[in-house]
Amino acid sequence: MRILIVDDQRSARRVLTSVLSPMVGVELCEAASLAEARKVLTEAPVDVALVDIRLDSDSRNRDGLTLIGDIRRDTETVPIVVTVSNEMAEIRAAMRLGAYDYVLKDELCEELILPILEGLRDRRKLEREVQVLRARGALEGLPAGMVGASAAMTRLLSVVRRVALSDRPALVTGRTGAGKELVARALHTLGPRPAEPWLDVNCGAIPESLMESQLFGHERGAFTGADRRQDGLLTAVGTGTLFLDEIAELPLSLQAKLLRVLETGVFRRVGPAAEELRFQGRVVAATHADLEERVQQRAFREDLYYRLAVLEVQVPSLEERREDIPALLAHFVGRQSRQLRFTPEAMDVLVRASWPGNVRQLRTLVDRLTVFAEDDLVTPEALSQLPGRERRDVATEDPVKQLARAILRLPEQGDRLAHVEQALITEAMLLAEGNKSGAARLLGVHRKAIERRLTGRAESTSGDTSVDD
Ligand SMILES: Nc1ncnc2c1ncn2[C@@H]1O[C@H](COP(=O)(O)OP(=O)(O)OP(=O)(O)O)[C@@H](O)[C@H]1O
């Protein structure tokens, strides 16, 4: 347990040090002023701060109260007031600011202060255990709003589970609409501080100059119109999670600044004479771009990429977890006023469809069906009658159909059917290493059908050009 003693009087610090030194497992540090205390607090986490209210010789000084306010706002440190008994009004003010307890200097002794600290130590230990257990327990099931039981999803969740417990930056990658934001949120809610803020910003949506002040904040007079100091997201997020969506779009100059925050934990607001501030939250970034490729194109900093990619979470595309499609459909339908159902054939079409827009596209499909489908029971015909893009995607679901369409678009080459049949038989024979029975199995026909074609006995003149006999 790290304890900070804040008192402007050296003698008072010495008394406290001698009272606390016998405690096992404590590390003591001291500060003689508000500025010194702030510095110590930014250097490494402090568990408890014992704070005097007056922090210099001026009797009107109330820097201790300011410090308690800072501590409660910016850190997880527990502040305890150590002061003289004639300062009851200040003690009350400190308690209102969130001081955990108070000790009077006149009564300062081991018996009084050690039980408070021991109690705090137990409480801290318990809090940490609860955080870890909650993170583990919550992950037994699916995080809120997340649907899926496929092997790909199970793998994803086990990665999310582990990454959530870390405080280091994380990168969520995957195709557009695959669920990156949902995963990033899960990293927050399943992490140790789910009650702390979750703030998100789309790095591609805001001009560079605005983005900088949005992230770092600005001082008064930093630019025209900056008539007062403004905190940025890095401050506002506190010990929560800052989600940087579309990180690939972050301008290079801001990439350098972000890297510095991630490496040193400190930053400054935009503008003149800005003080150094400490970032205490966690950064989770996401992108659908190939960041390695961006690095090669020098559009993304390599050092930032490596810092983010230490904890990469890859979200599988919907096509890698088609088994989840029925459950996802039920989930999206359940959120609509109209309770659509799907015939087995329609479900089959949807499970095999191509989904370039991933889960978001599936959700949009349900939105559109809710408006356009004539019947609550959705059939393949209803799907193919949908206006717009979804109809096209769904209608080209079957790879064989896609292939057939592509073949028909090839330049005229005589008997296409015979060509295709011949090509299929040749490929099957190659795959079966010349074994006719094996090739027949691959093609789903009888061995004799293959033999007939191979020996040329299945003359096209007979009119039977199908392999399906
Ligand atoms: N596993 C899932 N279960 C339920 N809904 C999901 C799942 N994955 C994604 N979604 C839903 O799909 C939509 C798109 O998800 P999300 O916004 O997280 O995708 P994204 O990968 O961040 O997209 P983009 O690349 O456009 O930023 C959202 O409505 C989200 O709630």
Short mmCIF file of N, CA and C in Angstrom, two decimals, residues 55-161:
data_model
loop_
_atom_site.label_atom_id
_atom_site.label_comp_id
_atom_site.label_asym_id
_atom_site.label_seq_id
_atom_site.Cartn_x
_atom_site.Cartn_y
_atom_site.Cartn_z
N LEU A 55 -1.66 24.17 3.79
CA LEU A 55 -0.39 23.66 3.24
C LEU A 55 0.68 24.74 3.07
N ASP A 56 0.51 25.89 3.76
CA ASP A 56 1.66 26.78 3.94
C ASP A 56 1.43 27.66 5.16
N SER A 57 2.34 28.57 5.42
CA SER A 57 2.29 29.29 6.69
C SER A 57 1.12 30.28 6.77
N ASP A 58 0.56 30.63 5.63
CA ASP A 58 -0.59 31.56 5.62
C ASP A 58 -1.81 30.85 6.22
N SER A 59 -2.39 31.44 7.26
CA SER A 59 -3.49 30.75 7.94
C SER A 59 -4.74 30.63 7.05
N ARG A 60 -4.78 31.42 5.98
CA ARG A 60 -5.97 31.32 5.12
C ARG A 60 -5.82 30.22 4.05
N ASN A 61 -4.67 29.66 4.00
CA ASN A 61 -4.42 28.64 2.97
C ASN A 61 -5.32 27.41 3.17
N ARG A 62 -5.96 26.98 2.06
CA ARG A 62 -6.83 25.78 2.13
C ARG A 62 -6.47 24.82 0.99
N ASP A 63 -5.18 24.78 0.67
CA ASP A 63 -4.75 23.93 -0.45
C ASP A 63 -5.09 22.45 -0.24
N GLY A 64 -5.17 22.03 1.03
CA GLY A 64 -5.50 20.63 1.33
C GLY A 64 -6.88 20.28 0.77
N LEU A 65 -7.82 21.26 0.88
CA LEU A 65 -9.18 21.00 0.35
C LEU A 65 -9.12 20.86 -1.17
N THR A 66 -8.34 21.76 -1.80
CA THR A 66 -8.21 21.68 -3.27
C THR A 66 -7.65 20.30 -3.66
N LEU A 67 -6.66 19.86 -2.88
CA LEU A 67 -6.04 18.57 -3.20
C LEU A 67 -7.04 17.42 -3.06
N ILE A 68 -7.85 17.48 -2.00
CA ILE A 68 -8.84 16.40 -1.80
C ILE A 68 -9.82 16.36 -2.99
N GLY A 69 -10.23 17.55 -3.42
CA GLY A 69 -11.12 17.62 -4.59
C GLY A 69 -10.46 16.99 -5.81
N ASP A 70 -9.19 17.36 -6.06
CA ASP A 70 -8.43 16.81 -7.20
C ASP A 70 -8.37 15.29 -7.12
N ILE A 71 -8.02 14.84 -5.91
CA ILE A 71 -7.82 13.39 -5.73
C ILE A 71 -9.10 12.64 -6.05
N ARG A 72 -10.22 13.14 -5.54
CA ARG A 72 -11.49 12.42 -5.77
C ARG A 72 -11.89 12.45 -7.23
N ARG A 73 -11.55 13.57 -7.88
CA ARG A 73 -11.97 13.71 -9.28
C ARG A 73 -11.08 12.89 -10.22
N ASP A 74 -9.77 12.90 -9.94
CA ASP A 74 -8.84 12.36 -10.93
C ASP A 74 -8.19 11.03 -10.59
N THR A 75 -8.31 10.56 -9.37
CA THR A 75 -7.55 9.36 -9.02
C THR A 75 -8.43 8.38 -8.24
N GLU A 76 -7.84 7.23 -7.96
CA GLU A 76 -8.56 6.26 -7.12
C GLU A 76 -8.01 6.27 -5.70
N THR A 77 -7.17 7.27 -5.41
CA THR A 77 -6.57 7.40 -4.08
C THR A 77 -7.65 7.75 -3.06
N VAL A 78 -7.49 7.21 -1.85
CA VAL A 78 -8.46 7.54 -0.78
C VAL A 78 -7.86 8.67 0.07
N PRO A 79 -8.51 9.84 0.10
CA PRO A 79 -7.96 10.93 0.91
C PRO A 79 -8.46 10.89 2.35
N ILE A 80 -7.54 11.09 3.30
CA ILE A 80 -7.90 11.18 4.72
C ILE A 80 -7.33 12.50 5.24
N VAL A 81 -8.14 13.24 5.97
CA VAL A 81 -7.71 14.54 6.48
C VAL A 81 -6.95 14.35 7.79
N VAL A 82 -5.81 15.01 7.89
CA VAL A 82 -5.08 15.02 9.16
C VAL A 82 -4.92 16.48 9.53
N THR A 83 -5.61 16.93 10.57
CA THR A 83 -5.58 18.37 10.84
C THR A 83 -5.78 18.65 12.33
N VAL A 84 -5.79 19.94 12.65
CA VAL A 84 -5.95 20.29 14.07
C VAL A 84 -7.44 20.44 14.40
N SER A 85 -7.75 20.29 15.69
CA SER A 85 -9.17 20.17 16.05
C SER A 85 -9.97 21.46 15.89
N ASN A 86 -9.29 22.62 15.80
CA ASN A 86 -10.10 23.83 15.68
C ASN A 86 -10.50 24.11 14.23
N GLU A 87 -10.32 23.15 13.37
CA GLU A 87 -10.67 23.38 11.96
C GLU A 87 -11.88 22.54 11.55
N MET A 88 -12.89 22.49 12.44
CA MET A 88 -14.05 21.61 12.17
C MET A 88 -14.78 21.98 10.89
N ALA A 89 -14.88 23.30 10.61
CA ALA A 89 -15.60 23.71 9.39
C ALA A 89 -14.88 23.16 8.17
N GLU A 90 -13.54 23.21 8.21
CA GLU A 90 -12.76 22.70 7.08
C GLU A 90 -12.88 21.18 6.98
N ILE A 91 -12.92 20.54 8.17
CA ILE A 91 -13.07 19.08 8.15
C ILE A 91 -14.38 18.70 7.47
N ARG A 92 -15.43 19.44 7.83
CA ARG A 92 -16.74 19.16 7.21
C ARG A 92 -16.67 19.37 5.70
N ALA A 93 -16.00 20.47 5.31
CA ALA A 93 -15.87 20.74 3.86
C ALA A 93 -15.11 19.59 3.18
N ALA A 94 -14.06 19.12 3.87
CA ALA A 94 -13.27 18.02 3.28
C ALA A 94 -14.12 16.76 3.14
N MET A 95 -14.94 16.49 4.16
CA MET A 95 -15.79 15.29 4.08
C MET A 95 -16.78 15.42 2.92
N ARG A 96 -17.29 16.65 2.75
CA ARG A 96 -18.23 16.85 1.63
C ARG A 96 -17.52 16.65 0.29
N LEU A 97 -16.24 17.00 0.24
CA LEU A 97 -15.48 16.81 -1.02
C LEU A 97 -15.13 15.35 -1.27
N GLY A 98 -15.36 14.52 -0.27
CA GLY A 98 -15.14 13.09 -0.49
C GLY A 98 -14.00 12.51 0.33
N ALA A 99 -13.54 13.22 1.39
CA ALA A 99 -12.51 12.63 2.25
C ALA A 99 -13.12 11.38 2.90
N TYR A 100 -12.30 10.36 3.08
CA TYR A 100 -12.81 9.08 3.58
C TYR A 100 -12.98 9.13 5.10
N ASP A 101 -12.08 9.85 5.78
CA ASP A 101 -12.11 9.93 7.25
C ASP A 101 -11.25 11.11 7.65
N TYR A 102 -11.19 11.39 8.96
CA TYR A 102 -10.25 12.42 9.41
C TYR A 102 -9.59 12.00 10.72
N VAL A 103 -8.39 12.49 10.93
CA VAL A 103 -7.65 12.20 12.15
C VAL A 103 -7.16 13.54 12.68
N LEU A 104 -7.32 13.75 14.00
CA LEU A 104 -6.87 15.02 14.58
C LEU A 104 -5.40 14.89 15.00
N LYS A 105 -4.64 15.92 14.61
CA LYS A 105 -3.20 15.89 14.91
C LYS A 105 -2.95 15.77 16.41
N ASP A 106 -3.82 16.43 17.20
CA ASP A 106 -3.62 16.43 18.65
C ASP A 106 -3.75 15.01 19.24
N GLU A 107 -4.50 14.14 18.50
CA GLU A 107 -4.70 12.78 19.05
C GLU A 107 -3.93 11.74 18.26
N LEU A 108 -3.02 12.22 17.42
CA LEU A 108 -2.35 11.31 16.51
C LEU A 108 -1.58 10.22 17.24
N CYS A 109 -1.96 8.99 17.04
CA CYS A 109 -1.23 7.88 17.63
C CYS A 109 -1.53 6.63 16.80
N GLU A 110 -0.72 5.63 16.99
CA GLU A 110 -0.85 4.38 16.24
C GLU A 110 -2.25 3.78 16.35
N GLU A 111 -2.77 3.73 17.60
CA GLU A 111 -4.05 3.06 17.86
C GLU A 111 -5.18 3.68 17.04
N LEU A 112 -5.03 4.97 16.75
CA LEU A 112 -6.12 5.66 16.06
C LEU A 112 -6.02 5.51 14.54
N ILE A 113 -4.81 5.66 14.06
CA ILE A 113 -4.68 5.72 12.60
C ILE A 113 -4.52 4.33 11.95
N LEU A 114 -3.86 3.42 12.66
CA LEU A 114 -3.61 2.12 12.01
C LEU A 114 -4.91 1.36 11.67
N PRO A 115 -5.91 1.33 12.59
CA PRO A 115 -7.13 0.60 12.21
C PRO A 115 -7.80 1.17 10.96
N ILE A 116 -7.73 2.49 10.80
CA ILE A 116 -8.34 3.08 9.59
C ILE A 116 -7.60 2.56 8.36
N LEU A 117 -6.28 2.57 8.43
CA LEU A 117 -5.49 2.15 7.26
C LEU A 117 -5.62 0.66 7.00
N GLU A 118 -5.63 -0.13 8.08
CA GLU A 118 -5.78 -1.59 7.91
C GLU A 118 -7.13 -1.89 7.25
N GLY A 119 -8.16 -1.20 7.74
CA GLY A 119 -9.51 -1.39 7.18
C GLY A 119 -9.51 -1.05 5.70
N LEU A 120 -8.81 0.04 5.38
CA LEU A 120 -8.75 0.46 3.97
C LEU A 120 -8.02 -0.56 3.11
N ARG A 121 -6.95 -1.10 3.70
CA ARG A 121 -6.17 -2.08 2.95
C ARG A 121 -7.05 -3.30 2.62
N ASP A 122 -7.82 -3.77 3.63
CA ASP A 122 -8.71 -4.92 3.38
C ASP A 122 -9.74 -4.58 2.32
N ARG A 123 -10.26 -3.33 2.43
CA ARG A 123 -11.31 -2.94 1.48
C ARG A 123 -10.76 -2.93 0.06
N ARG A 124 -9.56 -2.37 -0.11
CA ARG A 124 -8.91 -2.32 -1.43
C ARG A 124 -8.73 -3.70 -2.02
N LYS A 125 -8.24 -4.62 -1.14
CA LYS A 125 -7.98 -5.99 -1.59
C LYS A 125 -9.29 -6.61 -2.10
N LEU A 126 -10.33 -6.41 -1.28
CA LEU A 126 -11.63 -6.96 -1.63
C LEU A 126 -12.14 -6.37 -2.94
N GLU A 127 -11.96 -5.04 -3.07
CA GLU A 127 -12.43 -4.37 -4.28
C GLU A 127 -11.77 -4.97 -5.51
N ARG A 128 -10.44 -5.19 -5.40
CA ARG A 128 -9.72 -5.75 -6.55
C ARG A 128 -10.22 -7.16 -6.88
N GLU A 129 -10.44 -7.94 -5.82
CA GLU A 129 -10.92 -9.31 -6.05
C GLU A 129 -12.28 -9.29 -6.73
N VAL A 130 -13.14 -8.39 -6.22
CA VAL A 130 -14.50 -8.31 -6.79
C VAL A 130 -14.43 -7.91 -8.26
N GLN A 131 -13.53 -6.95 -8.55
CA GLN A 131 -13.40 -6.50 -9.95
C GLN A 131 -13.02 -7.67 -10.86
N VAL A 132 -12.03 -8.43 -10.42
CA VAL A 132 -11.57 -9.54 -11.25
C VAL A 132 -12.66 -10.60 -11.38
N LEU A 133 -13.31 -10.91 -10.23
CA LEU A 133 -14.36 -11.93 -10.27
C LEU A 133 -15.52 -11.49 -11.15
N ARG A 134 -15.87 -10.20 -11.02
CA ARG A 134 -17.00 -9.71 -11.81
C ARG A 134 -16.66 -9.82 -13.30
N ALA A 135 -15.42 -9.42 -13.63
CA ALA A 135 -15.02 -9.50 -15.04
C ALA A 135 -15.09 -10.93 -15.53
N ARG A 136 -14.62 -11.86 -14.69
CA ARG A 136 -14.66 -13.27 -15.12
C ARG A 136 -16.08 -13.78 -15.20
N GLY A 137 -16.85 -13.50 -14.13
CA GLY A 137 -18.21 -14.01 -14.04
C GLY A 137 -19.07 -13.49 -15.16
N ALA A 138 -18.95 -12.19 -15.42
CA ALA A 138 -19.79 -11.59 -16.46
C ALA A 138 -19.50 -12.24 -17.79
N LEU A 139 -18.26 -12.70 -17.94
CA LEU A 139 -17.90 -13.27 -19.22
C LEU A 139 -18.31 -14.71 -19.39
N GLU A 140 -18.87 -15.30 -18.32
CA GLU A 140 -19.38 -16.66 -18.52
C GLU A 140 -20.47 -16.60 -19.58
N GLY A 141 -21.28 -15.54 -19.54
CA GLY A 141 -22.31 -15.37 -20.55
C GLY A 141 -21.81 -14.39 -21.60
N LEU A 142 -22.72 -13.95 -22.46
CA LEU A 142 -22.30 -13.01 -23.49
C LEU A 142 -22.43 -11.58 -22.97
N PRO A 143 -21.53 -10.70 -23.37
CA PRO A 143 -21.71 -9.30 -22.99
C PRO A 143 -23.02 -8.75 -23.57
N ALA A 144 -23.56 -7.75 -22.92
CA ALA A 144 -24.86 -7.21 -23.32
C ALA A 144 -24.91 -6.88 -24.80
N GLY A 145 -25.99 -7.29 -25.44
CA GLY A 145 -26.20 -6.93 -26.85
C GLY A 145 -25.45 -7.78 -27.85
N MET A 146 -24.65 -8.71 -27.35
CA MET A 146 -23.85 -9.50 -28.28
C MET A 146 -24.46 -10.88 -28.45
N VAL A 147 -24.68 -11.26 -29.69
CA VAL A 147 -25.33 -12.53 -29.98
C VAL A 147 -24.35 -13.43 -30.74
N GLY A 148 -24.38 -14.72 -30.43
CA GLY A 148 -23.56 -15.64 -31.21
C GLY A 148 -22.98 -16.74 -30.36
N ALA A 149 -23.02 -17.97 -30.91
CA ALA A 149 -22.49 -19.11 -30.17
C ALA A 149 -21.57 -19.94 -31.07
N SER A 150 -21.21 -19.38 -32.23
CA SER A 150 -20.35 -20.12 -33.16
C SER A 150 -18.96 -20.28 -32.56
N ALA A 151 -18.17 -21.16 -33.18
CA ALA A 151 -16.80 -21.37 -32.68
C ALA A 151 -16.01 -20.07 -32.80
N ALA A 152 -16.22 -19.32 -33.91
CA ALA A 152 -15.47 -18.07 -34.10
C ALA A 152 -15.82 -17.06 -33.00
N MET A 153 -17.11 -17.05 -32.64
CA MET A 153 -17.56 -16.11 -31.61
C MET A 153 -17.02 -16.53 -30.23
N THR A 154 -17.00 -17.81 -29.98
CA THR A 154 -16.49 -18.30 -28.70
C THR A 154 -15.01 -17.94 -28.56
N ARG A 155 -14.28 -18.12 -29.67
CA ARG A 155 -12.85 -17.75 -29.65
C ARG A 155 -12.69 -16.26 -29.39
N LEU A 156 -13.52 -15.48 -30.09
CA LEU A 156 -13.46 -14.03 -29.93
C LEU A 156 -13.69 -13.65 -28.46
N LEU A 157 -14.70 -14.25 -27.86
CA LEU A 157 -15.03 -13.90 -26.47
C LEU A 157 -13.93 -14.26 -25.50
N SER A 158 -13.25 -15.36 -25.79
CA SER A 158 -12.20 -15.71 -24.83
C SER A 158 -11.04 -14.72 -24.94
N VAL A 159 -10.81 -14.18 -26.15
CA VAL A 159 -9.78 -13.14 -26.29
C VAL A 159 -10.26 -11.86 -25.58
N VAL A 160 -11.52 -11.50 -25.83
CA VAL A 160 -12.08 -10.28 -25.20
C VAL A 160 -11.95 -10.38 -23.69
N ARG A 161 -12.28 -11.54 -23.15
CA ARG A 161 -12.21 -11.77 -21.72
C ARG A 161 -10.83 -11.42 -21.17
#
